Coordinates of C-alpha atoms in Angstrom, one line a residue:
M1 CA -135.8 91.2 -4.3
A2 CA -133.7 94.4 -5.2
T3 CA -130.2 94.4 -3.9
Q4 CA -129.0 97.3 -1.6
K5 CA -126.9 98.4 -4.7
Q6 CA -130.2 98.6 -6.7
R7 CA -132.3 100.2 -4.0
S8 CA -129.5 103.0 -3.7
E9 CA -129.4 103.6 -7.4
E10 CA -133.4 104.0 -7.5
T11 CA -133.1 106.5 -5.0
R12 CA -130.4 108.5 -6.9
L13 CA -132.3 108.4 -10.0
K14 CA -135.5 109.3 -8.1
L15 CA -133.7 112.2 -6.3
L16 CA -132.0 113.4 -9.8
S17 CA -135.6 113.2 -11.3
A18 CA -137.3 115.6 -8.8
F19 CA -134.5 117.8 -8.9
R20 CA -134.8 117.8 -12.8
R21 CA -138.6 118.5 -12.4
S22 CA -137.9 121.3 -10.0
F23 CA -134.8 122.9 -11.8
L24 CA -137.0 123.0 -15.0
E25 CA -140.4 124.4 -13.0
R26 CA -138.8 126.7 -10.4
G27 CA -135.3 127.3 -11.5
Y28 CA -131.9 126.4 -10.4
A29 CA -131.9 129.2 -7.7
A30 CA -135.3 128.8 -6.4
T31 CA -135.1 124.9 -6.2
T32 CA -134.2 123.9 -2.5
M33 CA -133.3 120.6 -0.9
R34 CA -136.3 121.0 1.7
H35 CA -138.6 121.0 -1.6
V36 CA -137.4 118.4 -3.2
L37 CA -137.5 116.0 0.0
D38 CA -141.1 117.1 0.4
Q39 CA -141.7 116.3 -3.0
T40 CA -140.0 112.8 -2.7
R41 CA -141.0 112.1 0.7
L42 CA -137.1 111.1 1.2
S43 CA -135.0 111.7 4.1
K44 CA -132.3 114.3 4.2
G45 CA -130.0 111.3 5.1
A46 CA -131.1 109.3 1.9
L47 CA -130.1 112.8 0.3
Y48 CA -126.7 113.3 1.6
H49 CA -125.8 109.8 1.3
H50 CA -125.8 110.4 -2.8
F51 CA -125.0 114.2 -2.8
G52 CA -123.3 116.4 -0.7
S53 CA -124.6 119.7 -2.1
K54 CA -126.9 121.4 -4.6
E55 CA -123.9 121.8 -6.8
E56 CA -123.2 118.0 -6.8
I57 CA -126.5 117.7 -7.6
I58 CA -126.9 119.8 -10.9
E59 CA -123.4 118.6 -11.9
A60 CA -124.7 114.9 -11.7
L61 CA -128.1 115.8 -13.4
F62 CA -126.1 117.6 -16.1
E63 CA -124.0 114.7 -16.8
H64 CA -126.8 112.3 -16.8
E65 CA -128.4 114.6 -19.4
S66 CA -125.6 115.0 -21.7
R67 CA -125.0 111.0 -21.4
T68 CA -128.3 110.0 -22.1
T69 CA -129.0 112.4 -24.8
I70 CA -125.8 111.3 -26.5
E71 CA -126.6 107.5 -25.9
R72 CA -130.4 108.0 -27.2
V73 CA -128.6 109.8 -30.3
M74 CA -126.2 106.9 -30.8
S75 CA -128.6 104.2 -30.6
Q76 CA -130.6 105.6 -33.3
T77 CA -127.7 105.5 -36.0
D78 CA -127.3 102.7 -38.2
P79 CA -124.3 100.3 -36.7
T80 CA -124.0 98.8 -40.2
A81 CA -123.3 102.4 -41.6
S82 CA -119.8 103.4 -42.4
P83 CA -118.2 105.4 -39.3
L84 CA -118.6 108.7 -41.2
E85 CA -122.3 108.0 -42.1
Q86 CA -122.8 106.9 -38.7
L87 CA -121.2 110.5 -37.5
R88 CA -123.4 112.4 -39.7
A89 CA -126.7 110.9 -38.7
A90 CA -125.7 111.5 -35.0
C91 CA -124.7 114.8 -35.7
L92 CA -127.7 115.5 -37.2
E93 CA -130.1 113.5 -34.7
W94 CA -128.5 115.5 -31.9
T95 CA -129.6 118.9 -32.9
K96 CA -133.4 117.4 -33.0
A97 CA -132.9 116.1 -29.3
V98 CA -131.8 119.0 -27.9
R99 CA -134.8 121.0 -29.4
D100 CA -137.1 119.3 -26.7
P101 CA -137.5 122.1 -24.3
D102 CA -136.3 120.1 -20.9
V103 CA -133.1 118.6 -22.7
S104 CA -132.2 122.2 -24.0
K105 CA -133.0 124.3 -21.0
I106 CA -130.6 121.8 -18.8
I107 CA -127.9 121.4 -21.6
F108 CA -128.2 125.0 -22.5
E109 CA -129.3 127.1 -19.7
I110 CA -129.4 125.7 -16.4
G111 CA -126.2 123.6 -16.5
P112 CA -123.9 126.2 -17.7
A113 CA -125.3 128.7 -15.5
A114 CA -125.0 126.8 -12.4
L115 CA -121.7 124.8 -13.1
G116 CA -119.9 127.7 -15.5
A117 CA -119.4 127.4 -19.0
R118 CA -115.9 125.6 -18.8
K119 CA -117.1 123.0 -16.3
A120 CA -120.3 122.2 -18.4
K121 CA -118.4 122.0 -21.7
A122 CA -115.8 119.6 -19.8
I123 CA -118.7 117.5 -18.9
E124 CA -120.4 117.8 -22.3
D125 CA -117.1 116.9 -24.1
R126 CA -116.6 113.9 -22.1
F127 CA -119.6 112.3 -23.7
S128 CA -120.1 113.7 -27.3
L129 CA -116.3 114.7 -28.2
S130 CA -115.0 111.3 -27.4
R131 CA -117.9 109.6 -29.5
I132 CA -117.3 112.0 -32.4
E133 CA -113.3 111.1 -32.1
A134 CA -114.0 107.5 -32.1
L135 CA -115.8 107.4 -34.9
L136 CA -113.3 109.6 -37.2
N137 CA -110.6 107.3 -35.8
R138 CA -112.6 104.2 -36.9
A139 CA -112.9 106.1 -40.6
A140 CA -109.2 106.6 -40.8
E141 CA -108.5 102.7 -39.6
T142 CA -111.0 101.3 -41.9
G143 CA -109.7 103.4 -44.8
E144 CA -112.8 105.5 -45.3
A145 CA -111.1 108.8 -44.7
E146 CA -107.6 110.6 -44.1
I147 CA -108.2 112.5 -40.9
A148 CA -104.9 114.4 -40.2
D149 CA -105.9 115.6 -37.0
P150 CA -109.0 113.7 -35.3
K151 CA -109.0 115.6 -32.0
L152 CA -109.1 118.9 -33.8
I153 CA -111.6 117.4 -36.6
A154 CA -113.9 116.2 -33.6
A155 CA -113.7 119.5 -31.6
F156 CA -114.6 121.5 -34.7
L157 CA -117.6 119.3 -35.6
N158 CA -118.8 119.3 -31.8
A159 CA -118.5 123.0 -31.9
L160 CA -120.6 123.2 -35.3
V161 CA -123.3 120.9 -34.1
A162 CA -123.7 122.9 -30.6
E163 CA -123.6 126.1 -32.5
A164 CA -126.1 124.8 -34.8
G165 CA -128.4 123.5 -31.7
L166 CA -128.3 126.9 -30.1
Y167 CA -129.2 128.8 -33.2
T168 CA -132.1 126.9 -33.8
L169 CA -133.2 127.6 -30.0
R170 CA -132.2 131.2 -30.2
T171 CA -134.3 131.6 -33.7
G172 CA -136.8 129.0 -33.9
K173 CA -135.1 128.1 -37.4
D174 CA -134.1 124.8 -38.5
A175 CA -130.4 124.7 -39.2
S176 CA -130.5 121.0 -40.0
A177 CA -130.3 121.3 -43.6
T178 CA -127.2 124.1 -43.4
L179 CA -125.6 121.6 -40.7
A180 CA -126.1 118.7 -43.0
T181 CA -124.5 120.9 -45.9
A182 CA -121.4 121.8 -43.6
I183 CA -120.8 118.1 -42.6
D184 CA -121.1 117.0 -46.2
A185 CA -118.6 119.2 -47.5
L186 CA -116.1 118.3 -44.4
L187 CA -116.7 114.6 -44.8
E188 CA -116.3 114.9 -48.5
N189 CA -113.0 116.7 -48.1
M190 CA -111.6 114.1 -45.8
R191 CA -112.7 111.1 -48.4
Q192 CA -111.2 112.9 -51.1
A193 CA -107.9 113.3 -49.1
H194 CA -107.8 109.6 -48.6

């Protein structure tokens, strides 16, 4: 038998899923609480138990989308590979993951438009930037590379990968080869400094 906490989390995920569908189909502005409640057959009380406003919902959805995309990417990297090889693989895999039209629409369009670019970036950085920095620190700790400023390099890599993803979406051209070349040059430079 499911506990109250489990039922509550199931309701929250059901709401997020319904709002996600509606945002993708109708857009943020046209999505209403009433529409989603009609679709889910949940009560207004259930909705407001989890979310106080539509803004809280888009923030939770954007956070969920960012976190699950990063987790999916990280789960596909080889855990026995060196930290820099894991980092390279994750960066390239992320650009593939955001080619999914629904993922890209939430991460690059709906979330930033509704939350503002600064808040969306802060949420995204919480999941991606911390992972990149952790891998860079591990590379330094294991002696794989010399990294003078892991925070700066992590921010640089994060921006590079995001721009490659946006470029692919805007132009339809696959930026993976160019991104791989840029990452390889950066990683090789850090290895040589060691």
